Each structure stands twice: as structure tokens, then as C-alpha cells.
Amino acid sequence: MSVRQDDARERLLDAATQRFRRFGTRHTSVESITTAAGTGKGSLYLHYQSKEELYLATVRHAVDGFLEAAATAMHPDQPAPARLRSLVEVAIAHYERDDLLAAPFLDDRELLDDHAATLARQLQRERVTDLIRTTLIDGQRAGTIRAGLDPAVAAAVLFEIGWAIVRSHLTRELTIPLGDALRTLNDIVGHGTGSGH
Amino acid sequence: MSVRQDDARERLLDAATQRFRRFGTRHTSVESITTAAGTGKGSLYLHYQSKEELYLATVRHAVDGFLEAAATAMHPDQPAPARLRSLVEVAIAHYERDDLLAAPFLDDRELLDDHAATLARQLQRERVTDLIRTTLIDGQRAGTIRAGLDPAVAAAVLFEIGWAIVRSHLTRELTIPLGDALRTLNDIVGHGTGSGH
DNA sequence: GTCTGACCGGATTGCTAGTCTGGTCAGATG
DNA sequence: CATCTGACCAGACTAGCAATCCGGTCAGAC
């Protein structure tokens, strides 16, 4: 594969990302993407099997960006609960700004059809849950996370928990200030609700 | 208001509940409800201001049933964290069985229009959050819940947390067995993830 | 060998006419 | 006279069809 081809692949991804973000997949035609990328329509299919695969590639790319930012924010010298808190904060910041990431969770059928949304959700769930799981394992090794927790199960549950707050914030269904919610979420996830008596 | 009128009101609520549950609000006509209830169409408007208000009344009634079952399951001699666990379990059982309760959270636009769903969600959120809040206050009084938590904020967060598990289970997006998720959720909500070191 | 855009069929949209339905109210009922 | 009703209305929704659009292909240009 030539340098020229690599270029085209990247230009297609960029053009697609921009358009999907602004108009959603439904209102973005393949042709408008290839035109913006300066290639013929058929060339898209030299790089991606379908429009949907291209969409998933843009999501994957955006998730990469988000996870990179999260990795930066989650300083390895912090205890694991603090790292999880940073993850939620970075998630809020990213998802608020990036429609491409938020859309699959807000099911707006004008922007995104059900099938693509499901796949994108699955992709994000997997990637983020994975990060949480490794963080938990690190924490257990470092002694800041209880050894009794099964990292895989706890990661899945923590993803749903964290996402619940992000989602209810994005949909404006959260009835309390976000700051309060995050602080309390952090408190509960760190120490539980019990008094320990 | 006569006994006859009270009867009609109840019959209308019952007929509506049955039909909304089976067909959703969109595919249930006012006339089919009044026919089933044995009243004229206009009589509905002697008892309810609109079809939507009637729908909300059926939701309120179903939530009452759910909360009653929850109250029975949440034995007052249990510590508060155990009572919260019972609440989630009863919620799963009810929401799995009762489409009327689950529908507003699954946004199926075939069954329920957006506005009604939003109002129904709000109603359920308020009622359940309220129950959680009083449970937390009880627990703080009894010493089984940490005094440091703001009951109102913690209740809102716990609602979102609990609902996240219920929802992801109902939508089959939960990637782990429900039993594992509930056990771990309970564990985290009770004791947190931290080791206490 | 690499790339393209004219082309295909199926999905979507726009349109119109006809039907349905939430809500009203003049009048029937007892 | 209080209670209740169903014919009626306006506007929303549906069916059906023609016209358009668009994802994906492939014969041929370069």
C-alpha cells in the first residue's frame, strides 16, 4: 500500500468524522465524504467495506482520543478510586463536546440508525470497561482496591454506574448539580454508603 | 361525586392500564378505552383532562403497586444497604414483567410518544428517589448509613446507579450475568471499591 | 495496477386523498 | 336539573404512488 493510499484513507476518515459529527450518519452521503476527501466515490471501498464500517472507524478514532486524554488525566501515582473519578470527569468533558461519541447513547434516530448506534455503543462499552478493569487490577496490586472484587464484573458494573451519571447529565434528566453528583458518586464508589459499624 | 362516578373512573383506569400495557399509548384509542369501560367517550373527560393525563394516572398507579411491593420486601429491621438491594431486586422483577413501567425508559416511539415518556420517567424518578432518600435518612438515624452523605444527593445518584443496571439488563446490553452484577453492585454500594488502607 | 464515476436497484421522500382520533358540546336521559 | 352521551370538528396520521436519492459495483480510463 502506497503513501498516497495511506493519505487517502486518513483524509476519508477525517472528512467522515467532520461530517458525521455535524450531520449524523443519516444525513451524510458517501459522495459528500469522498468529494471532501478529494477521491472518487469508489475509492472509499478500497479502504472501508461499507459506510457503517467507516462510521465505526471514526468512533474508534474518537474513543482512542478520549482514552488517551483519560490516560493522561489518570496519573499512575494516584490511588485507583481517584483515577476512576478522573475517568468520569474526562468522559463528561469529552462526551459533552463530541456529538460523535455521545450520539450512540442518546438514540436520536434522526442522526444515527439503530444498528450503527448499537455497534458503536458496544465498541465504547468494551473499550472503556477494559480500561476500568485494568485500573482495578492495578489498584488491587497496589492495595488501594479491595481484593474481594472480581475485576471483570466490577468493571462492567462501574461502567454502567459511571455512564448512568454521564447520560443523565447529557439528557438533562439529572435532578441535581453535576458537581454534587460527581462528588457523591466518587464518595460512594470509593467508600460505599455503609458506616462500617 | 357519586359511587357510580367513582366506579366509572376506576373502570376507565383499569381499561386504560390493560390497553396501554398491551398496545402502548399510540395504538390505543380513547374510544376503545371508554367502550371497554362501558362509558361514553365524553365521560372520560369528566374524570381526566386528557388522554396523556389518563396515561400518567395509569403509570402512577403501577408505580404505587411497585413501591408497595418494595415496601414489603424492604423489611425495616434490615440495615439500609440491604434494603436498597431489595429495592433493586423488586425493581428488576417489576420492570421485567410490566411493560407499562419499563416503556418510558426504553424509548420505543412505536408505543409511546416522547413527551409522555419524559413525564412518566420524571414521575418514576421522583417517586423512587424519594423512597431511596427516606431509606437513607432512616439508615443514618440507625447508624447503618454514613452520616457524611447528603441524603438528597446520594438518593439521586443511587437512583441513576440502580436504574443503570435495570436498564442495561432490560435492553440486554449488560455484558455480565444479572446475578453477578447485582451482587457486585450491592457490594460496591455497601462498602465501596476501596480497601480502606 | 490503481482509481474512478456512470450506473443499478432498493430505500427514502414528497405528495395527495382519504381515514382516524382526541377532544367538545348540544341535547338526550332519568 | 344534574348527569351523561355520541355526532361532530379540525387537524393529525396513513396509504399509495411517483420521483428522487444513495450505498455499493464494476467496466473501463489513466
Short mmCIF file of C-alpha atoms (C1' of nucleotides) in Angstrom, two decimals:
data_model
loop_
_atom_site.label_atom_id
_atom_site.label_comp_id
_atom_site.label_asym_id
_atom_site.label_seq_id
_atom_site.Cartn_x
_atom_site.Cartn_y
_atom_site.Cartn_z
CA MET A 1 0.00 0.00 0.00
CA SER A 2 1.47 3.32 -1.12
CA VAL A 3 1.90 6.51 0.86
CA ARG A 4 -0.73 8.02 -1.43
CA GLN A 5 -3.20 5.36 -0.33
CA ASP A 6 -2.48 5.89 3.34
CA ASP A 7 -3.10 9.57 2.78
CA ALA A 8 -6.44 8.94 1.15
CA ARG A 9 -7.51 6.61 3.95
CA GLU A 10 -6.75 9.26 6.51
CA ARG A 11 -8.39 12.03 4.51
CA LEU A 12 -11.51 9.90 4.20
CA LEU A 13 -11.54 9.27 7.94
CA ASP A 14 -11.11 12.97 8.68
CA ALA A 15 -13.77 14.07 6.23
CA ALA A 16 -16.15 11.43 7.54
CA THR A 17 -15.51 12.38 11.16
CA GLN A 18 -16.25 16.03 10.47
CA ARG A 19 -19.45 15.29 8.59
CA PHE A 20 -20.76 12.56 10.87
CA ARG A 21 -20.18 14.85 13.83
CA ARG A 22 -22.06 17.72 12.28
CA PHE A 23 -24.89 15.98 10.42
CA GLY A 24 -25.02 12.42 11.77
CA THR A 25 -24.59 9.34 9.59
CA ARG A 26 -28.09 9.51 8.13
CA HIS A 27 -27.65 12.94 6.61
CA THR A 28 -24.12 12.41 5.36
CA SER A 29 -23.81 10.81 1.93
CA VAL A 30 -20.83 8.73 0.92
CA GLU A 31 -20.33 11.01 -2.03
CA SER A 32 -20.07 14.13 0.13
CA ILE A 33 -17.33 12.39 2.11
CA THR A 34 -15.30 11.32 -0.90
CA THR A 35 -15.70 14.74 -2.51
CA ALA A 36 -14.41 16.44 0.64
CA ALA A 37 -11.57 13.92 0.81
CA GLY A 38 -10.74 14.54 -2.86
CA THR A 39 -11.17 10.96 -4.01
CA GLY A 40 -13.62 9.19 -6.24
CA LYS A 41 -16.60 7.53 -4.65
CA GLY A 42 -15.35 4.03 -5.40
CA SER A 43 -12.04 4.67 -3.64
CA LEU A 44 -13.80 4.68 -0.31
CA TYR A 45 -14.46 0.98 -0.82
CA LEU A 46 -10.76 0.30 -1.31
CA HIS A 47 -10.28 1.32 2.33
CA TYR A 48 -13.54 0.52 4.11
CA GLN A 49 -16.00 -2.25 3.47
CA SER A 50 -19.06 -0.10 3.98
CA LYS A 51 -20.30 3.26 5.19
CA GLU A 52 -21.09 1.67 8.53
CA GLU A 53 -17.56 0.34 8.89
CA LEU A 54 -16.26 3.81 8.13
CA TYR A 55 -18.56 5.20 10.80
CA LEU A 56 -17.30 2.66 13.34
CA ALA A 57 -13.73 3.62 12.38
CA THR A 58 -14.48 7.27 13.19
CA VAL A 59 -15.97 6.21 16.53
CA ARG A 60 -12.95 4.05 17.27
CA HIS A 61 -10.71 7.00 16.46
CA ALA A 62 -12.69 9.32 18.74
CA VAL A 63 -12.64 6.76 21.54
CA ASP A 64 -8.87 6.49 21.10
CA GLY A 65 -8.64 10.23 21.61
CA PHE A 66 -10.85 10.09 24.66
CA LEU A 67 -8.93 7.18 26.19
CA GLU A 68 -5.65 8.95 25.53
CA ALA A 69 -6.90 12.03 27.37
CA ALA A 70 -8.14 9.76 30.14
CA ALA A 71 -4.77 8.04 30.37
CA THR A 72 -3.10 11.43 30.74
CA ALA A 73 -5.52 12.52 33.45
CA MET A 74 -5.34 9.24 35.35
CA HIS A 75 -1.92 9.74 36.89
CA PRO A 76 -0.45 6.36 37.81
CA ASP A 77 0.62 7.62 41.24
CA GLN A 78 -2.98 8.38 42.23
CA PRO A 79 -4.88 5.63 44.04
CA ALA A 80 -7.27 3.74 41.78
CA PRO A 81 -10.52 5.32 43.09
CA ALA A 82 -9.14 8.77 42.26
CA ARG A 83 -8.18 7.51 38.81
CA LEU A 84 -11.73 6.28 38.26
CA ARG A 85 -13.00 9.69 39.24
CA SER A 86 -10.73 11.32 36.69
CA LEU A 87 -12.07 8.93 34.09
CA VAL A 88 -15.64 10.05 34.70
CA GLU A 89 -14.62 13.70 34.60
CA VAL A 90 -12.75 13.30 31.33
CA ALA A 91 -15.73 11.35 29.95
CA ILE A 92 -18.11 14.16 30.83
CA ALA A 93 -15.85 16.72 29.20
CA HIS A 94 -15.42 14.66 26.03
CA TYR A 95 -18.97 13.48 25.63
CA GLU A 96 -20.36 16.94 26.20
CA ARG A 97 -18.22 18.32 23.41
CA ASP A 98 -18.16 15.43 20.95
CA ASP A 99 -21.51 14.56 19.41
CA LEU A 100 -19.89 11.62 17.64
CA LEU A 101 -19.26 9.91 20.97
CA ALA A 102 -22.49 10.93 22.66
CA ALA A 103 -24.91 10.19 19.81
CA PRO A 104 -25.00 6.39 20.14
CA PHE A 105 -26.17 6.76 23.72
CA LEU A 106 -28.82 9.38 23.13
CA ASP A 107 -30.71 7.41 20.50
CA ASP A 108 -31.67 10.21 18.18
CA ARG A 109 -32.88 8.26 15.15
CA GLU A 110 -32.58 11.38 13.00
CA LEU A 111 -28.80 11.26 13.31
CA LEU A 112 -27.97 7.62 13.63
CA ASP A 113 -29.78 4.41 12.78
CA ASP A 114 -30.34 1.82 15.48
CA HIS A 115 -27.93 -0.78 14.23
CA ALA A 116 -24.95 1.54 13.92
CA ALA A 117 -25.76 3.01 17.33
CA THR A 118 -25.81 -0.43 18.92
CA LEU A 119 -22.44 -1.36 17.44
CA ALA A 120 -20.91 1.97 18.45
CA ARG A 121 -22.24 1.60 21.99
CA GLN A 122 -20.82 -1.89 22.19
CA LEU A 123 -17.44 -0.67 20.98
CA GLN A 124 -17.31 2.11 23.55
CA ARG A 125 -18.57 -0.15 26.32
CA GLU A 126 -15.83 -2.67 25.58
CA ARG A 127 -13.01 -0.19 25.37
CA VAL A 128 -13.91 1.81 28.46
CA THR A 129 -14.79 -1.26 30.52
CA ASP A 130 -11.40 -2.64 29.58
CA LEU A 131 -9.66 0.47 30.88
CA ILE A 132 -11.63 0.29 34.12
CA ARG A 133 -10.75 -3.37 34.54
CA THR A 134 -7.03 -2.81 34.17
CA THR A 135 -7.27 0.13 36.55
CA LEU A 136 -8.98 -2.09 39.10
CA ILE A 137 -6.33 -4.78 38.71
CA ASP A 138 -3.60 -2.18 39.17
CA GLY A 139 -5.42 -0.91 42.22
CA GLN A 140 -5.69 -4.39 43.68
CA ARG A 141 -1.98 -4.93 43.11
CA ALA A 142 -1.23 -1.58 44.77
CA GLY A 143 -3.63 -2.33 47.59
CA THR A 144 -5.96 0.62 47.00
CA ILE A 145 -8.80 -1.57 45.66
CA ARG A 146 -10.34 -4.35 47.72
CA ALA A 147 -9.06 -7.76 46.69
CA GLY A 148 -12.55 -9.26 47.07
CA LEU A 149 -13.90 -7.64 43.90
CA ASP A 150 -13.88 -9.56 40.63
CA PRO A 151 -12.25 -7.01 38.30
CA ALA A 152 -14.24 -8.05 35.23
CA VAL A 153 -17.60 -7.90 36.97
CA ALA A 154 -16.79 -4.76 38.92
CA ALA A 155 -15.57 -3.06 35.73
CA ALA A 156 -18.83 -3.83 33.93
CA VAL A 157 -20.86 -2.52 36.86
CA LEU A 158 -18.69 0.58 37.27
CA PHE A 159 -19.04 1.35 33.57
CA GLU A 160 -22.83 1.27 33.85
CA ILE A 161 -22.68 3.37 37.01
CA GLY A 162 -20.38 6.00 35.54
CA TRP A 163 -22.22 6.09 32.27
CA ALA A 164 -25.55 6.50 34.11
CA ILE A 165 -24.34 9.81 35.50
CA VAL A 166 -22.85 10.97 32.20
CA ARG A 167 -26.01 10.01 30.32
CA SER A 168 -28.47 11.58 32.74
CA HIS A 169 -26.35 14.72 32.63
CA LEU A 170 -26.29 14.79 28.82
CA THR A 171 -30.05 14.22 28.61
CA ARG A 172 -30.64 16.85 31.30
CA GLU A 173 -32.56 14.36 33.38
CA LEU A 174 -30.14 14.62 36.28
CA THR A 175 -32.05 16.44 39.00
CA ILE A 176 -29.05 17.65 40.97
CA PRO A 177 -25.98 19.73 40.05
CA LEU A 178 -23.38 17.68 38.19
CA GLY A 179 -20.62 18.64 40.64
CA ASP A 180 -22.62 17.30 43.57
CA ALA A 181 -23.40 14.11 41.68
CA LEU A 182 -19.75 13.52 40.77
CA ARG A 183 -18.55 14.16 44.29
CA THR A 184 -21.12 11.82 45.77
CA LEU A 185 -20.57 9.20 43.08
CA ASN A 186 -16.87 9.29 43.85
CA ASP A 187 -17.59 9.04 47.56
CA ILE A 188 -19.92 6.05 47.17
CA VAL A 189 -17.66 4.23 44.73
CA GLY A 190 -14.68 4.85 46.99
CA HIS A 191 -16.15 4.14 50.39
CA GLY A 192 -19.69 2.83 49.92
CA THR A 193 -22.77 4.08 51.72
CA GLY A 194 -22.29 1.94 54.82
CA SER A 195 -20.98 3.35 58.05
CA GLY A 196 -18.76 0.35 58.61
CA HIS A 197 -20.35 -0.19 62.04
CA MET B 1 -69.29 12.67 43.33
CA SER B 2 -71.50 9.58 43.27
CA VAL B 3 -70.48 5.96 43.74
CA ARG B 4 -71.41 5.43 40.12
CA GLN B 5 -68.87 8.06 39.07
CA ASP B 6 -66.13 6.57 41.22
CA ASP B 7 -66.84 3.24 39.58
CA ALA B 8 -66.54 4.69 36.12
CA ARG B 9 -63.28 6.41 36.98
CA GLU B 10 -61.82 3.15 38.20
CA ARG B 11 -63.13 1.18 35.25
CA LEU B 12 -61.58 3.72 32.90
CA LEU B 13 -58.24 3.45 34.70
CA ASP B 14 -58.35 -0.35 34.56
CA ALA B 15 -59.34 -0.48 30.92
CA ALA B 16 -56.66 2.06 30.04
CA THR B 17 -53.99 0.22 32.01
CA GLN B 18 -54.75 -3.04 30.23
CA ARG B 19 -54.72 -1.47 26.81
CA PHE B 20 -51.70 0.80 27.31
CA ARG B 21 -49.77 -2.18 28.64
CA ARG B 22 -50.63 -4.32 25.66
CA PHE B 23 -50.60 -1.84 22.77
CA GLY B 24 -48.86 1.29 24.08
CA THR B 25 -50.50 4.72 24.17
CA ARG B 26 -50.05 5.33 20.45
CA HIS B 27 -52.07 2.32 19.37
CA THR B 28 -54.80 2.68 21.99
CA SER B 29 -57.69 4.97 21.07
CA VAL B 30 -59.71 6.83 23.65
CA GLU B 31 -62.82 5.25 22.23
CA SER B 32 -61.54 1.70 22.73
CA ILE B 33 -60.90 2.56 26.38
CA THR B 34 -64.33 4.03 27.03
CA THR B 35 -66.02 1.18 25.18
CA ALA B 36 -64.18 -1.37 27.32
CA ALA B 37 -65.05 0.65 30.42
CA GLY B 38 -68.70 0.78 29.35
CA THR B 39 -68.97 4.57 29.27
CA GLY B 40 -69.48 7.11 26.55
CA LYS B 41 -66.43 8.74 25.08
CA GLY B 42 -67.15 12.11 26.63
CA SER B 43 -67.33 10.64 30.11
CA LEU B 44 -63.60 10.08 30.10
CA TYR B 45 -63.18 13.85 30.13
CA LEU B 46 -65.32 14.13 33.25
CA HIS B 47 -62.54 12.25 35.08
CA TYR B 48 -59.32 13.02 33.22
CA GLN B 49 -58.27 16.17 31.45
CA SER B 50 -56.64 14.38 28.53
CA LYS B 51 -55.50 11.02 27.26
CA GLU B 52 -51.99 11.87 28.46
CA GLU B 53 -53.21 12.60 31.96
CA LEU B 54 -55.01 9.28 31.95
CA TYR B 55 -51.79 7.61 30.86
CA LEU B 56 -49.85 9.28 33.67
CA ALA B 57 -52.55 8.12 36.10
CA THR B 58 -52.00 4.51 34.98
CA VAL B 59 -48.25 4.94 35.43
CA ARG B 60 -48.76 6.44 38.88
CA HIS B 61 -50.97 3.50 39.77
CA ALA B 62 -48.38 0.99 38.55
CA VAL B 63 -45.62 2.81 40.45
CA ASP B 64 -47.79 2.65 43.56
CA GLY B 65 -48.00 -1.11 43.13
CA PHE B 66 -44.26 -1.38 42.64
CA LEU B 67 -43.47 0.80 45.65
CA GLU B 68 -45.89 -1.19 47.77
CA ALA B 69 -44.13 -4.42 46.80
CA ALA B 70 -40.81 -2.72 47.51
CA ALA B 71 -42.01 -1.57 50.92
CA THR B 72 -42.99 -5.14 51.76
CA ALA B 73 -39.63 -6.50 50.62
CA MET B 74 -37.60 -3.81 52.40
CA HIS B 75 -38.06 -5.12 55.94
CA PRO B 76 -37.47 -2.28 58.39
CA ASP B 77 -35.23 -4.43 60.58
CA GLN B 78 -32.72 -4.91 57.73
CA PRO B 79 -29.83 -2.45 57.53
CA ALA B 80 -30.33 0.24 54.90
CA PRO B 81 -27.86 -1.17 52.33
CA ALA B 82 -29.73 -4.48 52.33
CA ARG B 83 -33.00 -2.59 51.90
CA LEU B 84 -31.55 -0.79 48.88
CA ARG B 85 -30.56 -4.12 47.44
CA SER B 86 -34.12 -5.40 47.87
CA LEU B 87 -35.37 -2.31 46.09
CA VAL B 88 -33.25 -3.05 43.02
CA GLU B 89 -34.35 -6.68 43.02
CA VAL B 90 -38.03 -5.78 43.25
CA ALA B 91 -37.49 -3.19 40.53
CA ILE B 92 -35.96 -5.77 38.20
CA ALA B 93 -38.83 -8.16 38.84
CA HIS B 94 -41.49 -5.50 38.27
CA TYR B 95 -39.93 -3.78 35.29
CA GLU B 96 -39.26 -7.07 33.56
CA ARG B 97 -42.90 -8.03 33.86
CA ASP B 98 -44.65 -4.67 33.44
CA ASP B 99 -44.25 -3.03 30.05
CA LEU B 100 -46.14 -0.01 31.33
CA LEU B 101 -43.34 0.77 33.76
CA ALA B 102 -40.45 -0.17 31.50
CA ALA B 103 -41.64 1.53 28.30
CA PRO B 104 -40.77 5.13 29.25
CA PHE B 105 -37.16 4.09 29.77
CA LEU B 106 -36.74 2.04 26.62
CA ASP B 107 -37.85 4.81 24.27
CA ASP B 108 -39.77 2.79 21.75
CA ARG B 109 -41.51 5.50 19.77
CA GLU B 110 -43.95 2.97 18.35
CA LEU B 111 -45.51 2.53 21.77
CA LEU B 112 -45.12 5.85 23.46
CA ASP B 113 -44.51 9.38 22.26
CA ASP B 114 -41.56 11.33 23.58
CA HIS B 115 -43.44 13.81 25.70
CA ALA B 116 -45.47 11.24 27.60
CA ALA B 117 -42.36 9.13 28.10
CA THR B 118 -40.47 12.10 29.56
CA LEU B 119 -43.25 12.88 32.01
CA ALA B 120 -43.59 9.24 33.02
CA ARG B 121 -39.84 8.94 33.56
CA GLN B 122 -39.86 12.07 35.68
CA LEU B 123 -42.73 10.71 37.77
CA GLN B 124 -40.96 7.42 38.40
CA ARG B 125 -37.63 9.11 39.10
CA GLU B 126 -39.26 11.35 41.70
CA ARG B 127 -41.17 8.63 43.46
CA VAL B 128 -38.34 6.11 43.63
CA THR B 129 -35.70 8.69 44.52
CA ASP B 130 -37.96 9.77 47.32
CA LEU B 131 -38.13 6.25 48.68
CA ILE B 132 -34.35 5.94 48.50
CA ARG B 133 -33.91 9.23 50.28
CA THR B 134 -36.13 8.28 53.21
CA THR B 135 -34.36 4.92 53.38
CA LEU B 136 -31.01 6.70 53.58
CA ILE B 137 -32.27 9.02 56.31
CA ASP B 138 -33.58 6.02 58.26
CA GLY B 139 -30.22 4.35 57.79
CA GLN B 140 -28.34 7.39 59.02
CA ARG B 141 -30.59 7.52 62.08
CA ALA B 142 -29.96 3.82 62.69
CA GLY B 143 -26.25 4.22 62.06
CA THR B 144 -26.03 1.84 59.11
CA ILE B 145 -25.51 4.64 56.58
CA ARG B 146 -22.59 7.06 56.82
CA ALA B 147 -23.62 10.42 58.25
CA GLY B 148 -21.41 12.25 55.76
CA LEU B 149 -23.71 11.61 52.79
CA ASP B 150 -26.28 14.22 51.75
CA PRO B 151 -29.42 12.08 51.53
CA ALA B 152 -30.96 14.06 48.67
CA VAL B 153 -27.84 13.98 46.51
CA ALA B 154 -26.99 10.38 47.37
CA ALA B 155 -30.57 9.32 46.60
CA ALA B 156 -30.42 10.93 43.16
CA VAL B 157 -27.09 9.26 42.42
CA LEU B 158 -28.22 5.89 43.74
CA PHE B 159 -31.35 6.06 41.62
CA GLU B 160 -29.25 6.58 38.49
CA ILE B 161 -26.90 3.79 39.55
CA GLY B 162 -29.65 1.30 40.26
CA TRP B 163 -31.57 2.22 37.19
CA ALA B 164 -28.44 1.86 35.05
CA ILE B 165 -28.28 -1.81 35.96
CA VAL B 166 -32.01 -2.36 35.49
CA ARG B 167 -31.96 -0.60 32.14
CA SER B 168 -28.90 -2.32 30.75
CA HIS B 169 -30.45 -5.61 31.81
CA LEU B 170 -33.78 -4.81 30.13
CA THR B 171 -32.05 -3.70 26.91
CA ARG B 172 -29.80 -6.79 27.06
CA GLU B 173 -26.72 -4.60 26.91
CA LEU B 174 -25.44 -5.84 30.24
CA THR B 175 -22.41 -7.95 29.40
CA ILE B 176 -22.34 -9.99 32.59
CA PRO B 177 -24.93 -12.19 34.32
CA LEU B 178 -27.51 -10.15 36.20
CA GLY B 179 -26.89 -12.01 39.46
CA ASP B 180 -23.18 -11.14 39.38
CA ALA B 181 -23.99 -7.52 38.58
CA LEU B 182 -26.48 -7.23 41.45
CA ARG B 183 -24.12 -8.85 43.93
CA THR B 184 -21.26 -6.59 42.92
CA LEU B 185 -23.48 -3.50 42.79
CA ASN B 186 -24.63 -4.27 46.29
CA ASP B 187 -21.06 -4.79 47.40
CA ILE B 188 -19.83 -1.52 45.92
CA VAL B 189 -22.80 0.50 47.17
CA GLY B 190 -22.39 -1.02 50.61
CA HIS B 191 -18.62 -0.94 51.06
CA GLY B 192 -17.13 0.91 48.10
CA THR B 193 -14.24 -0.28 45.99
CA GLY B 194 -11.51 0.99 48.28
CA SER B 195 -9.54 -1.28 50.55
CA GLY B 196 -9.75 1.17 53.41
CA HIS B 197 -5.95 1.15 53.67
"C1'" DG C 1 -2.20 -1.88 -11.17
"C1'" DT C 2 -4.74 1.98 -9.45
"C1'" DC C 3 -8.52 4.69 -9.40
"C1'" DT C 4 -12.91 6.48 -10.97
"C1'" DG C 5 -17.67 7.94 -11.77
"C1'" DA C 6 -21.79 6.26 -14.58
"C1'" DC C 7 -24.89 3.08 -13.36
"C1'" DC C 8 -28.08 -0.15 -10.72
"C1'" DG C 9 -31.80 -1.39 -7.55
"C1'" DG C 10 -33.71 -0.70 -3.46
"C1'" DA C 11 -34.69 2.56 0.10
"C1'" DT C 12 -36.42 7.11 1.15
"C1'" DT C 13 -39.06 11.29 0.33
"C1'" DG C 14 -42.90 14.25 -1.19
"C1'" DC C 15 -47.25 14.50 -2.34
"C1'" DT C 16 -52.21 13.88 -2.17
"C1'" DA C 17 -56.56 11.97 -0.87
"C1'" DG C 18 -58.78 9.58 2.35
"C1'" DT C 19 -59.18 7.93 7.18
"C1'" DC C 20 -58.71 8.15 12.07
"C1'" DT C 21 -58.92 10.14 16.62
"C1'" DG C 22 -58.56 13.44 20.66
"C1'" DG C 23 -61.47 16.48 22.44
"C1'" DT C 24 -66.13 19.34 22.51
"C1'" DC C 25 -70.79 20.39 23.34
"C1'" DA C 26 -75.78 20.47 22.11
"C1'" DG C 27 -79.00 17.85 23.52
"C1'" DA C 28 -80.98 13.21 25.34
"C1'" DT C 29 -81.91 10.80 29.65
"C1'" DG C 30 -83.92 9.90 34.02
"C1'" DC D 1 -81.64 19.80 36.90
"C1'" DA D 2 -77.56 17.07 37.09
"C1'" DT D 3 -75.55 13.55 34.52
"C1'" DC D 4 -74.06 11.53 30.64
"C1'" DT D 5 -73.55 10.78 25.70
"C1'" DG D 6 -72.19 10.22 20.83
"C1'" DA D 7 -72.32 13.09 16.44
"C1'" DC D 8 -69.29 16.26 15.06
"C1'" DC D 9 -64.99 19.03 14.09
"C1'" DA D 10 -60.20 20.11 12.97
"C1'" DG D 11 -56.13 18.56 12.46
"C1'" DA D 12 -53.00 14.65 12.68
"C1'" DC D 13 -51.87 10.34 10.61
"C1'" DT D 14 -51.78 6.68 6.76
"C1'" DA D 15 -51.68 4.51 2.11
"C1'" DG D 16 -50.12 4.55 -2.08
"C1'" DC D 17 -47.66 6.14 -5.74
"C1'" DA D 18 -44.15 8.85 -8.44
"C1'" DA D 19 -39.91 10.96 -8.21
"C1'" DT D 20 -35.54 11.21 -6.09
"C1'" DC D 21 -31.58 9.81 -3.59
"C1'" DC D 22 -27.78 6.98 -2.27
"C1'" DG D 23 -24.83 2.87 -0.96
"C1'" DG D 24 -22.28 -0.07 -3.41
"C1'" DT D 25 -20.33 -2.15 -8.05
"C1'" DC D 26 -17.52 -2.64 -11.97
"C1'" DA D 27 -16.20 -1.63 -16.84
"C1'" DG D 28 -13.05 0.99 -18.42
"C1'" DA D 29 -9.80 5.31 -18.19
"C1'" DC D 30 -5.26 6.53 -16.87
#
